[in-house]
PDB file of C-alpha atoms in Angstrom:
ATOM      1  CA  UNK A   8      -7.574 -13.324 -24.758  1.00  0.00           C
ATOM      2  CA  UNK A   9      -6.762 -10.984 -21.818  1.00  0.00           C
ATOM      3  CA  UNK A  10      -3.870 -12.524 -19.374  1.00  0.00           C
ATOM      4  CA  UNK A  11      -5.203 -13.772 -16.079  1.00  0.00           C
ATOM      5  CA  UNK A  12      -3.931 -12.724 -13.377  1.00  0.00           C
ATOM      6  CA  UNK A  13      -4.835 -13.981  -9.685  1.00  0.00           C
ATOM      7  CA  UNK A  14      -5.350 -10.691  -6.993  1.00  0.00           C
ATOM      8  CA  UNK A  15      -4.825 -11.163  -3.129  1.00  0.00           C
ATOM      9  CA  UNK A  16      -5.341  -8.459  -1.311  1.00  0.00           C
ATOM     10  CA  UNK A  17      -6.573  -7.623   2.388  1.00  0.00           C
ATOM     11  CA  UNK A  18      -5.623  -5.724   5.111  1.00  0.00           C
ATOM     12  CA  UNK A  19      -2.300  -5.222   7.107  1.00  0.00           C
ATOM     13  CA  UNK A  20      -0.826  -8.162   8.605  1.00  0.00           C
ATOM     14  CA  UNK A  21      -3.802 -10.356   7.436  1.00  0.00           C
ATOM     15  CA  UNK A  22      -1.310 -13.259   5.910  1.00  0.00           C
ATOM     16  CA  UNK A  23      -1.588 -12.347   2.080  1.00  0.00           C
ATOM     17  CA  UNK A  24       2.164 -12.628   1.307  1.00  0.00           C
ATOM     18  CA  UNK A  25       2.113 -16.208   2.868  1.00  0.00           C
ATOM     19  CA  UNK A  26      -1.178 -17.542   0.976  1.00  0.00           C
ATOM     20  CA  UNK A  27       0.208 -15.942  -1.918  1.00  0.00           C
ATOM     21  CA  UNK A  28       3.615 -17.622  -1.937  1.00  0.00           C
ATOM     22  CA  UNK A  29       1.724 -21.197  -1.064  1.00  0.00           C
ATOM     23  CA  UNK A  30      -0.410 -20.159  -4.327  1.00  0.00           C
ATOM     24  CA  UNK A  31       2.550 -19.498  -6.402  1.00  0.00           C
ATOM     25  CA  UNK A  32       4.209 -22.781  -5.649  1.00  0.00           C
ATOM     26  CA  UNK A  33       1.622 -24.735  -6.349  1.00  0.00           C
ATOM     27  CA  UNK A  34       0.467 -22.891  -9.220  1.00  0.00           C
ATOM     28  CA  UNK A  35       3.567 -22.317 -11.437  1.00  0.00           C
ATOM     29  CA  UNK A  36       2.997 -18.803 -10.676  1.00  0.00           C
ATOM     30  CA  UNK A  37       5.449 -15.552  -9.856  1.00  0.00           C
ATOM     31  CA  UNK A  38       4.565 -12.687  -7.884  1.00  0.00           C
ATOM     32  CA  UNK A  39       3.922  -8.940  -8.437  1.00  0.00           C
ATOM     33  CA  UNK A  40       3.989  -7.080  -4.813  1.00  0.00           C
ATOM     34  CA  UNK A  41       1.624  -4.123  -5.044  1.00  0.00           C
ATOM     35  CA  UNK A  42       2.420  -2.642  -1.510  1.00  0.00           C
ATOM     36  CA  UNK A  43       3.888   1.220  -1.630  1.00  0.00           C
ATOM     37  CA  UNK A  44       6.995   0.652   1.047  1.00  0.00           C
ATOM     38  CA  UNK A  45       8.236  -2.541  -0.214  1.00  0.00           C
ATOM     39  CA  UNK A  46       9.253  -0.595  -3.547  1.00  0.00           C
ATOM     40  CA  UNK A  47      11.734   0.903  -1.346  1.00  0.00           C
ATOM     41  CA  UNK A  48      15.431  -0.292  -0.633  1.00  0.00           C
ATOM     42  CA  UNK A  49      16.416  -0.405   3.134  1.00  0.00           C
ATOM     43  CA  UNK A  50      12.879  -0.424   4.217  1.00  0.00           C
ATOM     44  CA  UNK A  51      12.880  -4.158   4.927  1.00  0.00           C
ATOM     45  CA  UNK A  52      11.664  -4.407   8.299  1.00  0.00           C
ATOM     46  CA  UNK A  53       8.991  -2.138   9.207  1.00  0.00           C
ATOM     47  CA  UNK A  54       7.485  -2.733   5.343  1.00  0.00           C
ATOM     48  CA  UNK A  55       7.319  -6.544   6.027  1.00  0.00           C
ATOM     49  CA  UNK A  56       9.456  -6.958   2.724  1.00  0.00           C
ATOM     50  CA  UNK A  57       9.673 -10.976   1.755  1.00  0.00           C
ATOM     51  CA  UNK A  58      12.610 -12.171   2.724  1.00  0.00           C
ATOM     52  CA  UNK A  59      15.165 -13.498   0.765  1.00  0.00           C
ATOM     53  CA  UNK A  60      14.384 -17.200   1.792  1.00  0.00           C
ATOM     54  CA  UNK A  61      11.136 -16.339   0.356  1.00  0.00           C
ATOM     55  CA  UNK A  62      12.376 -14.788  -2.911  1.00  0.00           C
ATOM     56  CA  UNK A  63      14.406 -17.882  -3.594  1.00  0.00           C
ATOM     57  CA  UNK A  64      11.639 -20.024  -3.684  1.00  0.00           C
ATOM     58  CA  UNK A  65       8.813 -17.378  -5.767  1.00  0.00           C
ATOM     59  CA  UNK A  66      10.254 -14.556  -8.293  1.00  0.00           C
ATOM     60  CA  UNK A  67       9.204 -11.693  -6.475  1.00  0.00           C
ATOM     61  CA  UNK A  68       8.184  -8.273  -8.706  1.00  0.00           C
ATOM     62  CA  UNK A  69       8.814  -5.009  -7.737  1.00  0.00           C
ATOM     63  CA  UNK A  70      10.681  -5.109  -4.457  1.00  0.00           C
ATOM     64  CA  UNK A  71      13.577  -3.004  -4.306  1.00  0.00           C
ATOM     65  CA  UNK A  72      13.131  -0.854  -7.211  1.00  0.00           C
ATOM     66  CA  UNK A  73      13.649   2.774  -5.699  1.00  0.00           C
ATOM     67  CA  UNK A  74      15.667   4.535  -3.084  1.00  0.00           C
ATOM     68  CA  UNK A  75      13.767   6.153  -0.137  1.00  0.00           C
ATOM     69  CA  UNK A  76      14.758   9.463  -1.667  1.00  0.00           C
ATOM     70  CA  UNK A  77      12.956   8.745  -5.314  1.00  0.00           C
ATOM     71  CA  UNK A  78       9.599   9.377  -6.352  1.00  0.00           C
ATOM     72  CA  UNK A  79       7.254   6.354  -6.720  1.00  0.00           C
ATOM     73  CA  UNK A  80       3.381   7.122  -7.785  1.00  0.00           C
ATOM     74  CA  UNK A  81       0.283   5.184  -8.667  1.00  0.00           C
ATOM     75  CA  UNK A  82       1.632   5.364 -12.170  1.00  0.00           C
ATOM     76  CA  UNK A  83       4.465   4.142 -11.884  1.00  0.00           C
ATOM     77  CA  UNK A  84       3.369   1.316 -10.169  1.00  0.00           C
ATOM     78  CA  UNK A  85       1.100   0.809 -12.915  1.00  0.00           C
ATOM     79  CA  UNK A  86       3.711   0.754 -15.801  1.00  0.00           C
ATOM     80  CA  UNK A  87       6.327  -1.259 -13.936  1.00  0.00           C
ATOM     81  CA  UNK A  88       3.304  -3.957 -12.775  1.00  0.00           C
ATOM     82  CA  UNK A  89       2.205  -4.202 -16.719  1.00  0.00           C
ATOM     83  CA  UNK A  90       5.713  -5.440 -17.470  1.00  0.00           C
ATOM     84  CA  UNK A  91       6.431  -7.512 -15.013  1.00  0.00           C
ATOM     85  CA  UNK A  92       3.126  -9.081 -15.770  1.00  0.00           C
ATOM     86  CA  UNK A  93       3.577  -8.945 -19.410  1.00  0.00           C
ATOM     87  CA  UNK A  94       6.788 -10.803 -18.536  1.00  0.00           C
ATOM     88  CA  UNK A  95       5.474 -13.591 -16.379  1.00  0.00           C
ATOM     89  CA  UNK A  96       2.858 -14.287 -19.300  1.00  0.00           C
ATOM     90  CA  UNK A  97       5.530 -14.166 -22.022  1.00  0.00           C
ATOM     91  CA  UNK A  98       7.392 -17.242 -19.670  1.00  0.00           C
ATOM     92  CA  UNK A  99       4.195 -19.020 -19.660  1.00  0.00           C
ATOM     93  CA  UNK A 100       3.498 -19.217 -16.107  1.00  0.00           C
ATOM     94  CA  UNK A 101       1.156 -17.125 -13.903  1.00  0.00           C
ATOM     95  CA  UNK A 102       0.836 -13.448 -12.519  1.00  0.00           C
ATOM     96  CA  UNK A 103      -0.302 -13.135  -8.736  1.00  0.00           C
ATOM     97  CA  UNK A 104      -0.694 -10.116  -8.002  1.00  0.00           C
ATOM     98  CA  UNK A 105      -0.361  -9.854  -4.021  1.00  0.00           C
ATOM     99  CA  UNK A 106      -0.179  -6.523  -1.769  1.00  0.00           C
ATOM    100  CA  UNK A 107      -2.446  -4.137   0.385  1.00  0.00           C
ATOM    101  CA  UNK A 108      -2.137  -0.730  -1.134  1.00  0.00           C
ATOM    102  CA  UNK A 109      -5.613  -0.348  -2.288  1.00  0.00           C
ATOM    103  CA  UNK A 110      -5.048   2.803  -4.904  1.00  0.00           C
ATOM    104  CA  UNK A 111      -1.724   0.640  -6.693  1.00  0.00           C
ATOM    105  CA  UNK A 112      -4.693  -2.289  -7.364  1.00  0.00           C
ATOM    106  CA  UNK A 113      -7.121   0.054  -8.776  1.00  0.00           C
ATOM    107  CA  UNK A 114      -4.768   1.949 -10.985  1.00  0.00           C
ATOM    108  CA  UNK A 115      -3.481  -1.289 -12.036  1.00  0.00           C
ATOM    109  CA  UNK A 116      -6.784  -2.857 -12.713  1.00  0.00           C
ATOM    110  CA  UNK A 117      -9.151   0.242 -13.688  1.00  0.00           C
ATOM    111  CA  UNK A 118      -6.970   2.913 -14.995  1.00  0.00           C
ATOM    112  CA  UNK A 119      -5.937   6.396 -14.041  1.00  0.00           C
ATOM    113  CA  UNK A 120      -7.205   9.632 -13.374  1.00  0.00           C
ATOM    114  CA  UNK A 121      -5.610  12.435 -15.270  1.00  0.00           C
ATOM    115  CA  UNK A 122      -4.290  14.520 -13.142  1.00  0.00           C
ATOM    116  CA  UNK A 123      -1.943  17.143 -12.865  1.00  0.00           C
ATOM    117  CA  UNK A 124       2.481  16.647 -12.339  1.00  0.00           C
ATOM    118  CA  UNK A 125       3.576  17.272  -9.178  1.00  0.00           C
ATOM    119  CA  UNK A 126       5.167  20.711  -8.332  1.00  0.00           C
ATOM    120  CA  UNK A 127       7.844  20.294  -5.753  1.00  0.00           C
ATOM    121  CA  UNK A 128       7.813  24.082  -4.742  1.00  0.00           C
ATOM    122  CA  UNK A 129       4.082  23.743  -3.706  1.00  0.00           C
ATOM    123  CA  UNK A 130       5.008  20.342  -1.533  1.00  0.00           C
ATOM    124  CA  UNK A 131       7.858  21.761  -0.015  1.00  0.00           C
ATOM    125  CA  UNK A 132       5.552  24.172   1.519  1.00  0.00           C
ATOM    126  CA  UNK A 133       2.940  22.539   2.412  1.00  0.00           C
ATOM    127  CA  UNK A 134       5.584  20.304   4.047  1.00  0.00           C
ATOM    128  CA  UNK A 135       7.188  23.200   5.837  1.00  0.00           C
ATOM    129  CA  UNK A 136       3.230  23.807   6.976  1.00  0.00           C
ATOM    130  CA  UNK A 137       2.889  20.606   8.198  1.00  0.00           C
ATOM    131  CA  UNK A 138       5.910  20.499  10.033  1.00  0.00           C
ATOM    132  CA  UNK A 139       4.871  24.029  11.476  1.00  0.00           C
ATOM    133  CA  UNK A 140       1.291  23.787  12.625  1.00  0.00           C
ATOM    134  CA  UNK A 141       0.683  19.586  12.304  1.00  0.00           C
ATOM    135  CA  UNK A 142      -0.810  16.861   9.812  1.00  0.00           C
ATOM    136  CA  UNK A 143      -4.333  17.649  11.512  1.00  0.00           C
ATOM    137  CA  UNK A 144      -4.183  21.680   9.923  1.00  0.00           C
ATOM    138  CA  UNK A 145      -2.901  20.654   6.665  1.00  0.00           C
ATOM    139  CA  UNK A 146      -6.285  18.030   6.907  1.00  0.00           C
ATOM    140  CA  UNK A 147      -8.378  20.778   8.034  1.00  0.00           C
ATOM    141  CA  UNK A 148      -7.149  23.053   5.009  1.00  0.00           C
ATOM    142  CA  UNK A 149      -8.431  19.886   2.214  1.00  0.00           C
ATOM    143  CA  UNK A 150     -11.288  19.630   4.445  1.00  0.00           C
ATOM    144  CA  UNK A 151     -12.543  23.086   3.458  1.00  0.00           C
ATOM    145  CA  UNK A 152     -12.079  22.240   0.163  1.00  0.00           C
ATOM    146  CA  UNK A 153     -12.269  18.469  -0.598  1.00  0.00           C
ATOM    147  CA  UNK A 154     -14.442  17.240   2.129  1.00  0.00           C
ATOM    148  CA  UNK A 155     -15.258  13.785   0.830  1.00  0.00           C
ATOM    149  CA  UNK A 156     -11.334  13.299   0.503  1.00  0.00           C
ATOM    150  CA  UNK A 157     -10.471  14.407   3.711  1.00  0.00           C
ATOM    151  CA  UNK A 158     -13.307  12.122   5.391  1.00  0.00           C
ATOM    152  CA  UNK A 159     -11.001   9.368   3.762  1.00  0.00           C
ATOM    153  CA  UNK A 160      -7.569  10.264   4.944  1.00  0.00           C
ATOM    154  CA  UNK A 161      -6.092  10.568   8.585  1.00  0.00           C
ATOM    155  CA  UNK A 162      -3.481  13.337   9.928  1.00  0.00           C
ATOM    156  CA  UNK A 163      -0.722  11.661   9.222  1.00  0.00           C
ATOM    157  CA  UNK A 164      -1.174  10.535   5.637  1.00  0.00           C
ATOM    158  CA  UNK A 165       0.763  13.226   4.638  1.00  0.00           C
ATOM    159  CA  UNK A 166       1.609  12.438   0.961  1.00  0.00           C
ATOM    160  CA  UNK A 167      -2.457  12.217  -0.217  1.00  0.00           C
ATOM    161  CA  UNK A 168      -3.245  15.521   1.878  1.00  0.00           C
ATOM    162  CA  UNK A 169      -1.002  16.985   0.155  1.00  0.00           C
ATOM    163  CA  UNK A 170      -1.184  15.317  -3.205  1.00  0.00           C
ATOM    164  CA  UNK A 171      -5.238  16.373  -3.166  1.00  0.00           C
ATOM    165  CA  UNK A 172      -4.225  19.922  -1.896  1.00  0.00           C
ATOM    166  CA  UNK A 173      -1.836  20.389  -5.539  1.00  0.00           C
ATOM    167  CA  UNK A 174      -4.629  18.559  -7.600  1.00  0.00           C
ATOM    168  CA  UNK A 175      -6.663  21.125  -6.283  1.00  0.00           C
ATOM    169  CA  UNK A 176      -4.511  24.447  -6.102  1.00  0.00           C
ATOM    170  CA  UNK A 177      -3.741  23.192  -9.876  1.00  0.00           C
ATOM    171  CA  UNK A 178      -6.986  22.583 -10.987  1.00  0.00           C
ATOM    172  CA  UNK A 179      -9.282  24.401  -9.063  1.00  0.00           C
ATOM    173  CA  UNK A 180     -11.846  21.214  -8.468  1.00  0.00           C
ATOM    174  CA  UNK A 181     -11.774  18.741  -5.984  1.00  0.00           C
ATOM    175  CA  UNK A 182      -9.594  15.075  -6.407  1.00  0.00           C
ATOM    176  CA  UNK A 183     -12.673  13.420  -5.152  1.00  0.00           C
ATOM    177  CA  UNK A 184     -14.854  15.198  -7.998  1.00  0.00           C
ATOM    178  CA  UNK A 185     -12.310  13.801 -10.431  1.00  0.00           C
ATOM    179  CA  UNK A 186     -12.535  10.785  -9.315  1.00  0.00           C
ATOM    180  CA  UNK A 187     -16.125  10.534  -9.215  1.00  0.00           C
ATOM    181  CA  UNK A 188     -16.016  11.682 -13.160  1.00  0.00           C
ATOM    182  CA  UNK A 189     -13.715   9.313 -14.321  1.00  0.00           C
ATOM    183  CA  UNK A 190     -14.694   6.323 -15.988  1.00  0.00           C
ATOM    184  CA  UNK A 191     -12.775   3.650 -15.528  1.00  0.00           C
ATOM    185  CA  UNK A 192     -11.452   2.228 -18.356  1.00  0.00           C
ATOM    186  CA  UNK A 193     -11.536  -1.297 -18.991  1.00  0.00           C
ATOM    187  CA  UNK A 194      -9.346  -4.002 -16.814  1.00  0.00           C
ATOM    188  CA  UNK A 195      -6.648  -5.103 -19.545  1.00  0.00           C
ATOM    189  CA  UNK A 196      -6.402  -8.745 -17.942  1.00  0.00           C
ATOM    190  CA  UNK A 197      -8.977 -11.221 -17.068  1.00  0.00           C
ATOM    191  CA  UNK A 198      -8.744 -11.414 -13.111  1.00  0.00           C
ATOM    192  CA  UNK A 199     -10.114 -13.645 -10.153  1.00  0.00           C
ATOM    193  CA  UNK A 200     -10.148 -11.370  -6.807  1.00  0.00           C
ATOM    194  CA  UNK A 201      -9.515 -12.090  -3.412  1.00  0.00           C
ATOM    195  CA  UNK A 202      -9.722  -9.909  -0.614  1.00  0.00           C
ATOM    196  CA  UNK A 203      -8.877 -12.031   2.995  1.00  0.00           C
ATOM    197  CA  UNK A 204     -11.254 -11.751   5.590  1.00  0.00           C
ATOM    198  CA  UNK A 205     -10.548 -11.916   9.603  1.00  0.00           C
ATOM    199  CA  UNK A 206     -12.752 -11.373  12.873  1.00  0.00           C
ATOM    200  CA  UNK A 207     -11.133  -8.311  13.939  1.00  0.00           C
ATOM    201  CA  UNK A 208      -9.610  -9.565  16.911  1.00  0.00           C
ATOM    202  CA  UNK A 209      -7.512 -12.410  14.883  1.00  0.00           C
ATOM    203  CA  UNK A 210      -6.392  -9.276  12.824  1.00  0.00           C
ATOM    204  CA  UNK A 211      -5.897  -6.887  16.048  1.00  0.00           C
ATOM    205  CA  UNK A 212      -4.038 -10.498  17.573  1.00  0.00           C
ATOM    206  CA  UNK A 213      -1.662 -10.364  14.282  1.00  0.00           C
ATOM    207  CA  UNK A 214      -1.389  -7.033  14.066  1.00  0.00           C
ATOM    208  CA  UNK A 215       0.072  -6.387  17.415  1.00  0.00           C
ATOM    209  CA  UNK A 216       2.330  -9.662  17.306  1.00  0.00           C
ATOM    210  CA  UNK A 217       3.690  -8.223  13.927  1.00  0.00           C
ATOM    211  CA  UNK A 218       4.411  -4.717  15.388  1.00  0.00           C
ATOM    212  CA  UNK A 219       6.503  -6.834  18.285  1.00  0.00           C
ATOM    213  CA  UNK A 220       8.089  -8.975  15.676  1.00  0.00           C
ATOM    214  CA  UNK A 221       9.282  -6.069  13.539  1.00  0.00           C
ATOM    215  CA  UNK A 222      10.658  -4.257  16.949  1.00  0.00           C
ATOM    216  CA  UNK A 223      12.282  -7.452  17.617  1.00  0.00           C
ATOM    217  CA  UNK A 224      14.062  -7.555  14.975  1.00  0.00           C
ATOM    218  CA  UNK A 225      15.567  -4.165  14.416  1.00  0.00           C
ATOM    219  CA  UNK A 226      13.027  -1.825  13.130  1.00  0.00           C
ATOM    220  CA  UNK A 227      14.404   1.379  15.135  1.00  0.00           C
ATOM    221  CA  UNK A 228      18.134   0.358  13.745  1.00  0.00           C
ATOM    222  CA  UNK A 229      16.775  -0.040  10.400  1.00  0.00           C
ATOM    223  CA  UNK A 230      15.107   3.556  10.783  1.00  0.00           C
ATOM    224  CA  UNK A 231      18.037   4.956  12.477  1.00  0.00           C
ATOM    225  CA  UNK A 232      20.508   3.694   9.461  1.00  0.00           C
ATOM    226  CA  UNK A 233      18.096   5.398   6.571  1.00  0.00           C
ATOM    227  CA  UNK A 234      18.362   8.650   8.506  1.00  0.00           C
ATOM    228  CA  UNK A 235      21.899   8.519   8.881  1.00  0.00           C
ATOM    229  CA  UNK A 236      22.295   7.604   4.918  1.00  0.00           C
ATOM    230  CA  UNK A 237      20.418  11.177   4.634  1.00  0.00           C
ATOM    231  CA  UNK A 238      16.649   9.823   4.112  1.00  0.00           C
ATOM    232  CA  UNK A 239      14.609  13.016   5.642  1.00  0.00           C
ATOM    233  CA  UNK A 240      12.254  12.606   8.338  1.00  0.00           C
ATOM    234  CA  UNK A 241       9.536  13.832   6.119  1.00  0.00           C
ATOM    235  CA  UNK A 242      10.100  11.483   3.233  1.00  0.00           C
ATOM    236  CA  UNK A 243       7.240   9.591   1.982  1.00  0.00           C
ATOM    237  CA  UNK A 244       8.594   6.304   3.129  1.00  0.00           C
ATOM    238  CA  UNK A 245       9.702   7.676   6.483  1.00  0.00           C
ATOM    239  CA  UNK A 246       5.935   9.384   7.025  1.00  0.00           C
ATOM    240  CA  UNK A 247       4.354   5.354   6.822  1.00  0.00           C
ATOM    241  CA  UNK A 248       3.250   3.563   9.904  1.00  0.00           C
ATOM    242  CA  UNK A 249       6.149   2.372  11.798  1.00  0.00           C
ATOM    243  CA  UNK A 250       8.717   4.506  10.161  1.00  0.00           C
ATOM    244  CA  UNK A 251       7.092   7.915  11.540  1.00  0.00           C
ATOM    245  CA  UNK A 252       6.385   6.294  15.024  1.00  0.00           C
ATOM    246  CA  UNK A 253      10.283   5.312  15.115  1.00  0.00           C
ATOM    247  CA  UNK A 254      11.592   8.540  13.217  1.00  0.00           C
ATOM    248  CA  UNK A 255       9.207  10.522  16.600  1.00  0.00           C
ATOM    249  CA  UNK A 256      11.004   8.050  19.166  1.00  0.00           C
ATOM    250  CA  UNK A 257      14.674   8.718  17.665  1.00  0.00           C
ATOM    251  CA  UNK A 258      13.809  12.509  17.360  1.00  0.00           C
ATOM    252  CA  UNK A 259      12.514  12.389  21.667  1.00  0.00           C
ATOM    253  CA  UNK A 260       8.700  12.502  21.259  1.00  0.00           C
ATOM    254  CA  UNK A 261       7.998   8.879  22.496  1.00  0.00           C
ATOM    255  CA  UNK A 262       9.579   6.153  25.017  1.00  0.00           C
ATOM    256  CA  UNK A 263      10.055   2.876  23.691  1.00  0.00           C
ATOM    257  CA  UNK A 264       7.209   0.652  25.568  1.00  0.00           C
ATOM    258  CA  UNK A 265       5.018   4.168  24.365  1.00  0.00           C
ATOM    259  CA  UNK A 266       6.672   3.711  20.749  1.00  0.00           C
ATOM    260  CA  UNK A 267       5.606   0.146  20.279  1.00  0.00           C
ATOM    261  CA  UNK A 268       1.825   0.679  21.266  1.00  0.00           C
ATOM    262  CA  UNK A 269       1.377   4.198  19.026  1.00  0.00           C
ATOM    263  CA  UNK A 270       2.484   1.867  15.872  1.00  0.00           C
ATOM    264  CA  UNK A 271       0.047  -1.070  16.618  1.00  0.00           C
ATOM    265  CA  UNK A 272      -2.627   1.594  17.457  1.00  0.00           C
ATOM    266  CA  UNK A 273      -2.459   2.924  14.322  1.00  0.00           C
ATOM    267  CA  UNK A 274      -1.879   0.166  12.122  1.00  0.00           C
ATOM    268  CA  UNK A 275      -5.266  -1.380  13.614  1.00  0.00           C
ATOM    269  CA  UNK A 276      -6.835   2.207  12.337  1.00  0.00           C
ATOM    270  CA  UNK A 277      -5.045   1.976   8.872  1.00  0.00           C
ATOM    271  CA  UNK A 278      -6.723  -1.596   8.771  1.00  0.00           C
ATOM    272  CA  UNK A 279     -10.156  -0.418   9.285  1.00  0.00           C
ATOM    273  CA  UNK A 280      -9.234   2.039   6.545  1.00  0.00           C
ATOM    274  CA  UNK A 281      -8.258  -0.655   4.330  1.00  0.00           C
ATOM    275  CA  UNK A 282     -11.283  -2.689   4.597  1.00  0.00           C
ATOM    276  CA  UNK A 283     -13.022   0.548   3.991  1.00  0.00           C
ATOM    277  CA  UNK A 284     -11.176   0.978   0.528  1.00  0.00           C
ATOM    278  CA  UNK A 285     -11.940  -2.632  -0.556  1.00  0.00           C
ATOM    279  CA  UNK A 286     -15.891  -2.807   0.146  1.00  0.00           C
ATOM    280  CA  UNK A 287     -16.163  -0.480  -2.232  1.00  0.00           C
ATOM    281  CA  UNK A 288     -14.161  -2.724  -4.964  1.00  0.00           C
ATOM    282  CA  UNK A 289     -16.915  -4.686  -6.855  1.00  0.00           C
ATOM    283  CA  UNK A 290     -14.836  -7.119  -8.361  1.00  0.00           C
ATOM    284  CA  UNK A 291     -13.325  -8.832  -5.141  1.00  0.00           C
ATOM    285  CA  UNK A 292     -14.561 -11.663  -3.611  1.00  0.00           C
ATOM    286  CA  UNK A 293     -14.251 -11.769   0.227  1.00  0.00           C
ATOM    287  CA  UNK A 294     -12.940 -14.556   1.670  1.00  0.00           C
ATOM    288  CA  UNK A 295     -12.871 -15.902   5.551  1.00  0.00           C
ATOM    289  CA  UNK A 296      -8.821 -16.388   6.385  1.00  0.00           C
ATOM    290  CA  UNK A 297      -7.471 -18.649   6.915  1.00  0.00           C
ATOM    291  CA  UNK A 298     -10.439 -21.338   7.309  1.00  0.00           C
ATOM    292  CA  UNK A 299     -11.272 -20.837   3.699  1.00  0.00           C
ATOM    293  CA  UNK A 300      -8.174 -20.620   2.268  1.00  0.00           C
ATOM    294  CA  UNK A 301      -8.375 -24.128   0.406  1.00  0.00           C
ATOM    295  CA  UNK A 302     -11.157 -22.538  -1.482  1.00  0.00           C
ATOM    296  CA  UNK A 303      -9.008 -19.998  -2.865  1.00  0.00           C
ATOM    297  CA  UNK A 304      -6.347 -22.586  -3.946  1.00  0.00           C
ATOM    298  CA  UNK A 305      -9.730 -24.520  -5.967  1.00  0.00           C
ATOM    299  CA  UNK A 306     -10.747 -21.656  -7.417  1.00  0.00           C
ATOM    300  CA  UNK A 307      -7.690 -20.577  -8.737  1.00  0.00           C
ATOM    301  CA  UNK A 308      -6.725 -23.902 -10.158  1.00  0.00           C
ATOM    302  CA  UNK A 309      -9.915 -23.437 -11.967  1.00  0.00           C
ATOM    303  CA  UNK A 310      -8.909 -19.848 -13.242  1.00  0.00           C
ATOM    304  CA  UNK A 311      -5.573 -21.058 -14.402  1.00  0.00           C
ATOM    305  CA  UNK A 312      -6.416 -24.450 -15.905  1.00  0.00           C
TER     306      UNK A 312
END
């Protein structure tokens, strides 16, 4: 049989590292974190990395496993999630697999697309272009040729624009089309879904009190150390919500007060693109949070037993 594993996913900030630890206490179970900052050492604070309280009382997966200055992709999340999960099988107890990066799930769970390798010379100058004229050209310039990937992305998601712009110098089609092509091979495990559901003003509420939380406690140090260790401004970690915001602040572009509300303004938009991304996962069953969450804990004895 196909090893179970137990998904929680949501948006930012909506409490799935918390249900998921309560889950893996009381179900014997470890966790795999499928979020694309908390890979990263020294990005502990503005990725809302577990802390190590938390880590002590739950094996924790996948934190920790790159430096800000090393590649990380969808398939290498992929391979390192399979044996971590092959792993927590193999010590007969149970995979949770807990995080809100939408494309790591779906890799994970459904495969990949093939795709070309990366070709640094053609990022370094559509970085240098971004830098130049602005996240919103480089959009425009997918736009006019990968419209329905564009429509998904904002101005400052700099790594996809620029991924889809070398799929498509490379390949001459559009990501999206490839996409749309592939198949989707089968999920290798046998997997109960759970995607947490909040009235958007509970998840605006927890979304600004993180942002406060984080500021609280050191995110602009924590951003000001990475740059000083040589991390540039334009590194993939360092171009995610909260890092770029603080990276502009350091560099003179904001005030502080100004700072604070930029990053919870668009974390709320990165949410809405999140829920986005997961209506159109079939498998996931949505779930009101936190009200509901005793359902989740039944239903997952069940999946386990």
């Amino acid at each position: 049989m196909k090893p179970r594993v137990l998904v929680i996913t949501g948006p930012t900030a909506a409490g799935k590292s918390a249900l998921a630890l309560e889950l893996a206490e009381l179900l014997d179970g470890e966790l795999v974190c499928a979020d694309s900052l908390t890979v990263y050492r020294g990005l502990d604070i503005g990725s809302a990395k577990p802390s190590l309280a938390e880590r002590q009382r739950v094996p924790h997966h996948l934190l920790d496993i790159r430096e800000p200055t090393e590649p990380f992709s969808a398939a290498d999340f992929r391979a390192a999630a399979m044996t971590a999960i092959a792993g927590i099988v193999a010590r007969d107890r149970h995979p949770i697999l807990v995080g809100g990066t939408g494309l790591y799930l779906r890799t994970l769970l459904r495969g990949l697309v093939e795709t070309p390798g990366e070709d640094p010379a053609l990022r370094e100058r559509l970085r240098r272009q971004a830098e130049q004229e602005g996240g919103a050209a480089l959009l425009e310039a997918l736009r006019a040729v990968d419209p329905q990937t564009a429509d998904q992305l904002h101005a400052n998601n700099l790594p996809r624009i620029i991924r889809a712009l070398e799929v498509f110098f490379h390949t001459g089609r559009p990501l999206s089309a490839l996409h749309a092509e592939h198949g989707f091979g089968e999920n290798p495990y046998r997997t109960l879904q759970f995607c947490l559901e909040l009235s958007r003003e509970a998840l605006y509420e927890r979304i600004d009190a993180r942002v406060d939380a984080m500021l609280a406690a050191g995110l602009v140090t924590e951003v000001a150390g990475l740059l000083q260790r040589g991390v540039p401004p334009l590194s993939k970690p360092l171009q995610a919500i909260g890092y770029k915001e603080v990276v502009a602040y350091l560099q003179g572009c904001y005030g502080l007060d100004e700072m604070g509300e930029v990053i919870k303004r668009n974390t709320r938009r990165f949410a809405k693109r999140q829920l986005t991304w997961f209506k159109k996962e079939p498998e996931l069953q949505w779930v009101a949070y936190p009200e509901n969450s005793a359902s989740i804990l039944a239903a997952a004895e069940m999946f386990f037993a």
